mmCIF file of C-alpha atoms in Angstrom:
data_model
loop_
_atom_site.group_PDB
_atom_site.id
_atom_site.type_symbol
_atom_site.label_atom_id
_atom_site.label_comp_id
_atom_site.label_asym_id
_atom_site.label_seq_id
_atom_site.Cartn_x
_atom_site.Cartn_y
_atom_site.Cartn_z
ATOM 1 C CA UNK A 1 223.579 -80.517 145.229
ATOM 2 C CA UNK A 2 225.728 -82.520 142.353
ATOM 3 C CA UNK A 3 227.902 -79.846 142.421
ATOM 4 C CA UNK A 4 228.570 -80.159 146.202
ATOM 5 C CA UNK A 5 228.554 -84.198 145.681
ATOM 6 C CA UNK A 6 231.265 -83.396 142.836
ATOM 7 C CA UNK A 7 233.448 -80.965 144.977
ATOM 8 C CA UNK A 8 233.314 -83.758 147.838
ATOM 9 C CA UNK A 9 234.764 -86.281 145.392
ATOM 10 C CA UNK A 10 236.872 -84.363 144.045
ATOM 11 C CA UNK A 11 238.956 -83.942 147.479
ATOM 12 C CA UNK A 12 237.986 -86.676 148.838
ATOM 13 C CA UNK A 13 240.389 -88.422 145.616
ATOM 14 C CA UNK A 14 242.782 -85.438 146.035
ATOM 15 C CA UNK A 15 243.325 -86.548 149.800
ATOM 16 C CA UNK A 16 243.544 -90.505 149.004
ATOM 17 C CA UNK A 17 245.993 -89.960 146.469
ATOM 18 C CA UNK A 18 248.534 -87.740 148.947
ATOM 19 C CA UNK A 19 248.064 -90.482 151.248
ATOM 20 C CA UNK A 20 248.881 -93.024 149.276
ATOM 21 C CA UNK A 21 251.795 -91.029 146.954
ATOM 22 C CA UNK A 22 253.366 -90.526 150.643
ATOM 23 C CA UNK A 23 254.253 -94.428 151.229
ATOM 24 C CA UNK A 24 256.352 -96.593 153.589
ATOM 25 C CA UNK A 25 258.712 -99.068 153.578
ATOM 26 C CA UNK A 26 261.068 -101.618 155.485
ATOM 27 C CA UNK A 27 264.510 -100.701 154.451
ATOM 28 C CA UNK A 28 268.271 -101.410 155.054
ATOM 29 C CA UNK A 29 271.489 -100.125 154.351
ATOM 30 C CA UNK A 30 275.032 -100.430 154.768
ATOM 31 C CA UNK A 31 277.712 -97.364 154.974
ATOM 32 C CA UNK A 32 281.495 -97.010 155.471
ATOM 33 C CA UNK A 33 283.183 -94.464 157.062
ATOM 34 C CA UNK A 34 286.871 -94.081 157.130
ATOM 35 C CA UNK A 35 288.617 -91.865 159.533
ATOM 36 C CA UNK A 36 292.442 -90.949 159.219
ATOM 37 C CA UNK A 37 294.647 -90.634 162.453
ATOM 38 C CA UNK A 38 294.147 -86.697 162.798
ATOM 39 C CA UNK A 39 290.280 -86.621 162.940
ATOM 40 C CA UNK A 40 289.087 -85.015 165.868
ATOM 41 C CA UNK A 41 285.967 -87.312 166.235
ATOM 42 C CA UNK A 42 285.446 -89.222 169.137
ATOM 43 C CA UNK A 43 284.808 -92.949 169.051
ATOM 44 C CA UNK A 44 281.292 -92.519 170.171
ATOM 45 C CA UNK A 45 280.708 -89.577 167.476
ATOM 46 C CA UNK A 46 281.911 -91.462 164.355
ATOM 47 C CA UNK A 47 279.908 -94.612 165.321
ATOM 48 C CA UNK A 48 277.375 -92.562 165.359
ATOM 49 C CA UNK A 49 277.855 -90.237 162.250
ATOM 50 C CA UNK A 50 278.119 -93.754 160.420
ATOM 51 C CA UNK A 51 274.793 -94.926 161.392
ATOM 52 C CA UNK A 52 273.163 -91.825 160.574
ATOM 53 C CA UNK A 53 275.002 -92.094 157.015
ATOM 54 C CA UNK A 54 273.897 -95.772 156.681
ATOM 55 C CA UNK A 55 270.264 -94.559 157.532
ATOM 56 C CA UNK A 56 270.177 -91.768 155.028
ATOM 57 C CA UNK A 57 271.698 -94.180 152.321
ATOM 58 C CA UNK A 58 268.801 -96.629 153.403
ATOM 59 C CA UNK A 59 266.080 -94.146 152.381
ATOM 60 C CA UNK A 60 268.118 -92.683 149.216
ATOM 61 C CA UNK A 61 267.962 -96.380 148.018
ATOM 62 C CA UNK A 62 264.448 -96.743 148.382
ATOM 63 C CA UNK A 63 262.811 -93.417 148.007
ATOM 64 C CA UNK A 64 265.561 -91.557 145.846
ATOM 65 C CA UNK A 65 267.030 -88.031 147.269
ATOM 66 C CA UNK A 66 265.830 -84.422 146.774
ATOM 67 C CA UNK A 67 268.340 -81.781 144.896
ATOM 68 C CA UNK A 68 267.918 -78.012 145.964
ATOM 69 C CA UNK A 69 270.693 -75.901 143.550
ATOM 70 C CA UNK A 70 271.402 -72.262 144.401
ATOM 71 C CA UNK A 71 273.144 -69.803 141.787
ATOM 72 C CA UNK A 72 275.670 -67.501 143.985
ATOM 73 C CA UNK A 73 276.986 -64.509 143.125
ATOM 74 C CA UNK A 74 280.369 -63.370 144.626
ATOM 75 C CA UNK A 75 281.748 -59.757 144.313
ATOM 76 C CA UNK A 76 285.643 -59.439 144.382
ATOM 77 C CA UNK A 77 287.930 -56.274 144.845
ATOM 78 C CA UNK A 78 291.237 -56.151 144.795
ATOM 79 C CA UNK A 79 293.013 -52.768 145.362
ATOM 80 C CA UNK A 80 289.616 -50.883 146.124
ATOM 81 C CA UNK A 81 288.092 -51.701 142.664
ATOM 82 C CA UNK A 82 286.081 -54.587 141.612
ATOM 83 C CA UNK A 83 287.945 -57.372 140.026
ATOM 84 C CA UNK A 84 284.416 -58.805 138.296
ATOM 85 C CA UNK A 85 281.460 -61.628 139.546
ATOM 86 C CA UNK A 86 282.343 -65.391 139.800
ATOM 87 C CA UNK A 87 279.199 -67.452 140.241
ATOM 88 C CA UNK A 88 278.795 -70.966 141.392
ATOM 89 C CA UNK A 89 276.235 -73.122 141.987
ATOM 90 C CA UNK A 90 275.446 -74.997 145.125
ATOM 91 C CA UNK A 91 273.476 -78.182 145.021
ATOM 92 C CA UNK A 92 272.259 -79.926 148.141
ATOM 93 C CA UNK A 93 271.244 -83.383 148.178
ATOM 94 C CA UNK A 94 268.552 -84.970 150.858
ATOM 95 C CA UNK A 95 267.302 -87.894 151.002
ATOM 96 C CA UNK A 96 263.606 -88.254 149.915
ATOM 97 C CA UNK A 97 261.728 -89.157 153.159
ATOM 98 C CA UNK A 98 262.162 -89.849 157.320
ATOM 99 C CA UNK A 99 263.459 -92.610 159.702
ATOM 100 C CA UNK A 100 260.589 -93.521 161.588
ATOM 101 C CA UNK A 101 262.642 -96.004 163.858
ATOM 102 C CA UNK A 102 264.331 -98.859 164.017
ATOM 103 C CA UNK A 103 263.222 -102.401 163.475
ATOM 104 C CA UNK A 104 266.554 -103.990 164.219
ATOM 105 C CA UNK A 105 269.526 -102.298 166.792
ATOM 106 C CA UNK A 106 272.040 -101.139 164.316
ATOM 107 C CA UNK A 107 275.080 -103.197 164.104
ATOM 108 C CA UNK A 108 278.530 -101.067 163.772
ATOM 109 C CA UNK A 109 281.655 -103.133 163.418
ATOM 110 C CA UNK A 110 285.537 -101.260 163.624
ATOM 111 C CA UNK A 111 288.879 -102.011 161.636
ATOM 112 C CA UNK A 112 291.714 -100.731 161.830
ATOM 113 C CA UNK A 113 293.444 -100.765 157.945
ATOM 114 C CA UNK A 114 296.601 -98.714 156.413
ATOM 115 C CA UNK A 115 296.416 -96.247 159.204
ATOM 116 C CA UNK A 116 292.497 -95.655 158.991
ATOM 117 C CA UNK A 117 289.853 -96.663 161.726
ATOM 118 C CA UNK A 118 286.809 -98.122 159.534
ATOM 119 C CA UNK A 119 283.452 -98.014 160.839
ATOM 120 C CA UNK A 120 281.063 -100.435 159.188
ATOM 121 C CA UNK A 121 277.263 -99.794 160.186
ATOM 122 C CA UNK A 122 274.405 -101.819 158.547
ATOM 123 C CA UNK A 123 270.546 -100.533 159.744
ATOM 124 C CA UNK A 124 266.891 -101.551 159.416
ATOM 125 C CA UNK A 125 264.217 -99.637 160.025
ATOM 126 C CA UNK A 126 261.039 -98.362 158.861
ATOM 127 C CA UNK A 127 260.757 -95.339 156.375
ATOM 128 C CA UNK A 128 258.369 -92.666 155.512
ATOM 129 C CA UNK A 129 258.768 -90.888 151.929
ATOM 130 C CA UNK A 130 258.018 -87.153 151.593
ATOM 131 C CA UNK A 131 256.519 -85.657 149.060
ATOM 132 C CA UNK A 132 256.486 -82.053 149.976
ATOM 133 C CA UNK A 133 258.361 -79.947 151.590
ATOM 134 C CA UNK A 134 259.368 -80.162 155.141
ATOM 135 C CA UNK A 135 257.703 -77.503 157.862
ATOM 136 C CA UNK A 136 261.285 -75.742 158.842
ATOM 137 C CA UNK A 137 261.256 -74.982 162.284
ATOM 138 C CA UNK A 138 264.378 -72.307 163.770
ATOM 139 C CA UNK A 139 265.529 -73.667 167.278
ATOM 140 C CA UNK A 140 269.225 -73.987 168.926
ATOM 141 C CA UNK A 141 270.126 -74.982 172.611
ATOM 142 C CA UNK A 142 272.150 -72.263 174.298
ATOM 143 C CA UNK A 143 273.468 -71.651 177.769
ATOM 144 C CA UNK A 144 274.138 -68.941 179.970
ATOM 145 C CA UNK A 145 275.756 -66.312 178.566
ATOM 146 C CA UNK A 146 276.392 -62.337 179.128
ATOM 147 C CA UNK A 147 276.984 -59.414 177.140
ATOM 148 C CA UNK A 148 280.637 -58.864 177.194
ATOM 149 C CA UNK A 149 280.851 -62.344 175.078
ATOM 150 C CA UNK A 150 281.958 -62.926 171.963
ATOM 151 C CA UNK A 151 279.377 -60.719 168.978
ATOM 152 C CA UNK A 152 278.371 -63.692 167.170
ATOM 153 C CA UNK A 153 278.516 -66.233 169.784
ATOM 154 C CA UNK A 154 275.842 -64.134 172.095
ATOM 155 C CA UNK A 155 272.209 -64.060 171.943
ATOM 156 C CA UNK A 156 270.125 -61.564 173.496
ATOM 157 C CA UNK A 157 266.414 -61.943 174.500
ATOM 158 C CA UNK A 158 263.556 -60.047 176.278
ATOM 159 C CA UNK A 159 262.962 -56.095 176.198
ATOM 160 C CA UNK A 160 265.524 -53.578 175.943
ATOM 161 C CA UNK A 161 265.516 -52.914 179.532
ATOM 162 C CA UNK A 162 264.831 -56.510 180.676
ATOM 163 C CA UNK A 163 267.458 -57.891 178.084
ATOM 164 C CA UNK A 164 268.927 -61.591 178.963
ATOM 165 C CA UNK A 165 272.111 -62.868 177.203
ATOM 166 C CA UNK A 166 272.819 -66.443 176.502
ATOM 167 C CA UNK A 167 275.624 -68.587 174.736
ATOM 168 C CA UNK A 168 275.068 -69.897 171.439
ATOM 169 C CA UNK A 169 277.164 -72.655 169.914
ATOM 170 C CA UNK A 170 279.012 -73.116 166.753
ATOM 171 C CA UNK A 171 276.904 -74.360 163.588
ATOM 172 C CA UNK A 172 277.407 -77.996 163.528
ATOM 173 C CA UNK A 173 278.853 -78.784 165.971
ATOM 174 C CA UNK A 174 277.947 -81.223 168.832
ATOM 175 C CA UNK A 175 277.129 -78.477 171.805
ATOM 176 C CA UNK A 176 278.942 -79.532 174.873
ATOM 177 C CA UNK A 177 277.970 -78.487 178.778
ATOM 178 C CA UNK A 178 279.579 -78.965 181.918
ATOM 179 C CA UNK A 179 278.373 -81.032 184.684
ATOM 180 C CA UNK A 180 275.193 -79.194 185.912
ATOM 181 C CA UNK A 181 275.094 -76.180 183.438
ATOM 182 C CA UNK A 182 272.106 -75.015 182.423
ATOM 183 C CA UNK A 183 270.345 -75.278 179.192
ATOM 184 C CA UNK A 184 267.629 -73.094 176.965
ATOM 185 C CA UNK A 185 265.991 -73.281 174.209
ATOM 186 C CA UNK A 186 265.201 -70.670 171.609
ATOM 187 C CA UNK A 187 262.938 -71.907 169.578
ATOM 188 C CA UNK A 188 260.312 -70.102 166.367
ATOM 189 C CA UNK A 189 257.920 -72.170 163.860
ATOM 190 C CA UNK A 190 256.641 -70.677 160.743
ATOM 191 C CA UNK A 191 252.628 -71.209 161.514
ATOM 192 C CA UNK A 192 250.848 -72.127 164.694
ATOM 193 C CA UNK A 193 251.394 -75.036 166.430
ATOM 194 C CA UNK A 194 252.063 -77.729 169.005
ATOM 195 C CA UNK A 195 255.575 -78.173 170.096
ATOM 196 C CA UNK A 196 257.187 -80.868 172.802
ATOM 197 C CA UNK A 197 260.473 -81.349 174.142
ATOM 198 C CA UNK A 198 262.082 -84.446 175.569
ATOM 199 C CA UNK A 199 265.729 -85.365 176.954
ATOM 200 C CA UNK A 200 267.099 -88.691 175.756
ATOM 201 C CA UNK A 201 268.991 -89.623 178.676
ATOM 202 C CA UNK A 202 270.198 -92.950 177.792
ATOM 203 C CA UNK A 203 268.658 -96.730 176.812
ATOM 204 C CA UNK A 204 266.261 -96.879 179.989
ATOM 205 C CA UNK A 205 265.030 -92.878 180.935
ATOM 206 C CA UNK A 206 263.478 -90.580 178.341
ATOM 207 C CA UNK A 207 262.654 -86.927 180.414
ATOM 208 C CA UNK A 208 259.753 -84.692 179.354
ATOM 209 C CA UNK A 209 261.106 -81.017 179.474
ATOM 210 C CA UNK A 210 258.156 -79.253 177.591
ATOM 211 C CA UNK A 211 255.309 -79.124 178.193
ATOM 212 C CA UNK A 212 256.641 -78.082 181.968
ATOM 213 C CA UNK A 213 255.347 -80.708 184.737
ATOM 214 C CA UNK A 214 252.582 -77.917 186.508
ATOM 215 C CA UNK A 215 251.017 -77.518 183.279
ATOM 216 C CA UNK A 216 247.383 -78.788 183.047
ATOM 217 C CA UNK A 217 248.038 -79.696 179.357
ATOM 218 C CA UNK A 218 249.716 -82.249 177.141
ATOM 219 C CA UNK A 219 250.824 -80.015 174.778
ATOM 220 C CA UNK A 220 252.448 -76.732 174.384
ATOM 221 C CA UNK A 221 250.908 -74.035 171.704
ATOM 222 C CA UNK A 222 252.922 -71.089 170.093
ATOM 223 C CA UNK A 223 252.027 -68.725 167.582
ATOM 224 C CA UNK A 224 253.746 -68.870 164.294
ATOM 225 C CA UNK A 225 256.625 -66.265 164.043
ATOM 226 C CA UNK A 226 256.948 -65.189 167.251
ATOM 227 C CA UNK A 227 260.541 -66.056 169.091
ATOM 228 C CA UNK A 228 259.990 -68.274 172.603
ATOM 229 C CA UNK A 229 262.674 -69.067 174.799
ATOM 230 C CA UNK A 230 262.005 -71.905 176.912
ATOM 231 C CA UNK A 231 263.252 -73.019 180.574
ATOM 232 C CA UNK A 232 264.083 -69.764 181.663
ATOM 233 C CA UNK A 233 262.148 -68.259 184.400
ATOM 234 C CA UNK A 234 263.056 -64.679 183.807
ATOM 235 C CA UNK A 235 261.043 -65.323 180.239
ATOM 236 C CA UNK A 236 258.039 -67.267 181.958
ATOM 237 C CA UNK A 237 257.594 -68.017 185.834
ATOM 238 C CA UNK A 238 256.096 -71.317 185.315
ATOM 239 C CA UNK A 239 259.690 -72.274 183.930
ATOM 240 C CA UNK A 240 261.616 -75.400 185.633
ATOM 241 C CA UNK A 241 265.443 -75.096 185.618
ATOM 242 C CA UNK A 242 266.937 -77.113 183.518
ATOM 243 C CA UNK A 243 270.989 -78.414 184.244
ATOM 244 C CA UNK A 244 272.704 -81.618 182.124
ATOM 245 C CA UNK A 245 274.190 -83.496 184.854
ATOM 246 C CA UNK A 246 276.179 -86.639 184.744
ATOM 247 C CA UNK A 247 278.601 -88.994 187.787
ATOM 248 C CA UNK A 248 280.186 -90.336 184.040
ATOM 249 C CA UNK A 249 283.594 -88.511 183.000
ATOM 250 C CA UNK A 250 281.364 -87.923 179.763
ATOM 251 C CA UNK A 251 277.575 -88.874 179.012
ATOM 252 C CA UNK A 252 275.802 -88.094 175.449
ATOM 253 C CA UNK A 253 271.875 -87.224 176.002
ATOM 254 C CA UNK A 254 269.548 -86.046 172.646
ATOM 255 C CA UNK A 255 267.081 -83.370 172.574
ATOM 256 C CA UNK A 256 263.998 -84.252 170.889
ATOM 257 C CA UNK A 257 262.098 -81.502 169.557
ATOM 258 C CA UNK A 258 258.486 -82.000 168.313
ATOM 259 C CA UNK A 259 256.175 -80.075 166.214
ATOM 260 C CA UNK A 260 252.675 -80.123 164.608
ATOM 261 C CA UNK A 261 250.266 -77.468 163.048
ATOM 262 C CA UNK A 262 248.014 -80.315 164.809
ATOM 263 C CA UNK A 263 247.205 -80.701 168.086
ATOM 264 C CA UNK A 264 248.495 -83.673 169.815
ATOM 265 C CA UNK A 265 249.412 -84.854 173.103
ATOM 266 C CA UNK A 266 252.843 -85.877 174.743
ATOM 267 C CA UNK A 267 253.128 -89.263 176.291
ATOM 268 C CA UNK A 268 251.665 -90.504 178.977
ATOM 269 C CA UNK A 269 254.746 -90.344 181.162
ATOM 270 C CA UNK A 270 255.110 -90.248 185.113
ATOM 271 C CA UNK A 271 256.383 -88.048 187.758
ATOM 272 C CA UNK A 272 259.176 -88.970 189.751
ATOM 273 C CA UNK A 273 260.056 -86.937 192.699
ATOM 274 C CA UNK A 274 259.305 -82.862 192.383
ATOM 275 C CA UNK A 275 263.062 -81.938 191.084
ATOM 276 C CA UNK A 276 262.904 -83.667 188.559
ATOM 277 C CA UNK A 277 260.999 -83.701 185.014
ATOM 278 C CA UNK A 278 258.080 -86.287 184.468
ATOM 279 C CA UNK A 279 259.771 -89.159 182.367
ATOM 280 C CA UNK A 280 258.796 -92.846 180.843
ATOM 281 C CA UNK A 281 261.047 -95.303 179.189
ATOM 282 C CA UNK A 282 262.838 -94.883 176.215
ATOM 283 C CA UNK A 283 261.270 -97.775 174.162
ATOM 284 C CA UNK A 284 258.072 -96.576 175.316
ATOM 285 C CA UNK A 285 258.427 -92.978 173.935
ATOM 286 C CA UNK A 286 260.022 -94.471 170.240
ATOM 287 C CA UNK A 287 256.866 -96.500 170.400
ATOM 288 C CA UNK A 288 254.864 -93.400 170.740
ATOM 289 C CA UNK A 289 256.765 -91.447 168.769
ATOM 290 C CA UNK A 290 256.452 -93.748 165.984
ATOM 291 C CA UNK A 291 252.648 -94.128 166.222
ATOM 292 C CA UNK A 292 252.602 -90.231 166.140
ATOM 293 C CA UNK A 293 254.324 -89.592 163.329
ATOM 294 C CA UNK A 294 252.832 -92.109 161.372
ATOM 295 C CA UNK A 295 248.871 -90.930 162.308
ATOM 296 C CA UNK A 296 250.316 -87.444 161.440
ATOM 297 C CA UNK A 297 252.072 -86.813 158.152
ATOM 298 C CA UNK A 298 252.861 -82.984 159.222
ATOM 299 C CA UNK A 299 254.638 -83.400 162.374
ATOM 300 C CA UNK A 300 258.439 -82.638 162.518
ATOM 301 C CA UNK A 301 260.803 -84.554 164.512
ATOM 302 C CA UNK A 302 264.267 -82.548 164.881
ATOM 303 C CA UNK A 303 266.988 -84.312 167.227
ATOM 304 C CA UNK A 304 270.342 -82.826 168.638
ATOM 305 C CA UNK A 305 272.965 -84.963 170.644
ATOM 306 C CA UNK A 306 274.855 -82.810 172.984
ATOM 307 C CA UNK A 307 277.692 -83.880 175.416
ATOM 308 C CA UNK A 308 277.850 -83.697 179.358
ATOM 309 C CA UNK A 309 281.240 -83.455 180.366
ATOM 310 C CA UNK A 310 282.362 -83.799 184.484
ATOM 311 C CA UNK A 311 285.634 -83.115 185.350
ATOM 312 C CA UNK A 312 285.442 -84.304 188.828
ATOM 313 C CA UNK A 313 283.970 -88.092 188.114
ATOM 314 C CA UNK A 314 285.701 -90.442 190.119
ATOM 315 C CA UNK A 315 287.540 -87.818 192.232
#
């Protein structure tokens, strides 16, 4: 019986102290971004790129950053024989914990000096440090495809004899549809879990896109390792169809993309007419979001911005 009443203790401290090493804070910060006349970013990208600089310089201040090296071997030839090894090393550098969300709208003011555009963007908001490493989860939107495409721009899913092909898009870049093109989303998590999906469709409108609307439950479960593709009914019946639509010449939505090894339900949103996903507002879901993560130190919150592009607005 001490034993046991040891053992308790024992975890019972171990689980205090993680909860305590794994603090938050109010923080600010303040980045500059200069762009020279040939950069391809939009207006609306590198206003954006700037706050999500000034955010990650926020949490560098106050929590520190995280450096991952890797030693890299390259082989050369030249004329058919080997000209020797070069290594190098490759350091990345992250910043030591999460944005849980904003306490003040980020202000972002523009200049225009010695033929550069400056962006100025100063942020507050409320940060979480981590203190182990991150759950990596392997997703990427993609859109219709087919199988004369381009090798390593097509992705192939289903049985050999049931095979669908799909689009993918260039690392890094922001993915960009046409007015009512259909999306997808491959998606794979390293242990079992919960995942949900939601569209960011501007300041007022946050859509829930997974779980689907005829599902009976608040939460979708996959097993780790195993490859889903979601919003394609040739995958699963219960599917919807999915399209990015805009009336705008050009409209930027984010895909939210949730993730827990615990279970957890999405919000409690509310269904608009049958065509269309069950949705809420947008300050409502960064409240709930924000109460989620912080109840739930494992949960991993991955966003993607993607463009909507119409050439026939105002036609």
């Amino acid at each position: 019986m001490r034993r046991l009443y040891l053992s308790f203790i024992i975890l019972f401290s171990l689980s205090v102290g993680r909860a305590v090493a794994q603090r938050e804070a109010k923080v600010s910060g303040e980045y500059v971004l200069e762009l020279s006349d040939e950069s391809n970013l939009t207006l609306k990208e590198a206003k954006r790129r700037c706050i999500e600089l000034a955010k990650a310089k926020a949490i560098k201040n106050e929590f520190g950053e995280m450096l991952t090296s890797d030693v890299i071997e390259s082989n050369t030839e030249a004329d058919g024989r080997s000209a020797g090894s070069y290594f190098w090393e490759n350091t990345v550098a992250q910043a030591k914990g999460d944005w849980l969300g904003d306490l003040r709208q980020p202000e972002v003011n523009v200049d225009y000096m010695d033929g550069k555009l400056m962006f100025t963007a100063k942020v507050y908001g409320l940060a979480r440090e981590v203190v182990q490493s991150r759950t990596e989860l392997q997703w990427e939107l993609l859109r219709t495809g087919s199988s004369d495409g381009p090798k390593e721009k097509t992705v192939s899913f289903g049985r050999s004899d049931t095979k669908c092909y799909y689009t993918r898009f260039n690392e890094g870049e922001t993915p960009e549809f046409t007015n009512r093109e259909r999306v997808f989303l491959k998606f794979r998590a390293p242990a079992n879990g919960f995942v949900v999906v939601y569209l960011i469709e501007g300041d007022d409108e946050t859509s829930c896109l997974l779980p689907y609307r005829n599902s009976p439950f608040g939460r979708m479960e996959v097993i780790g390792g195993r490859d889903y593709l979601f919003f394609d009914k040739r995958q699963d019946p219960q599917a919807p169809t999915y399209y990015l639509q805009t009336q705008r010449p050009s409209e930027d939505n984010q895909f939210v993309i949730i993730y827990s090894p615990h279970p957890f339900n999405k919000c409690n949103d509310v269904s608009n007419d049958p065509l269309h996903p069950n949705s809420l507002n947008t300050h409502d879901f960064q409240k709930w979001l924000l109460s989620n993560q912080r109840h739930d130190r494992e949960m991993v919150v991955n966003k993607q911005w993607v463009r909507i592009v119409n050439p026939n607005a105002g036609q």
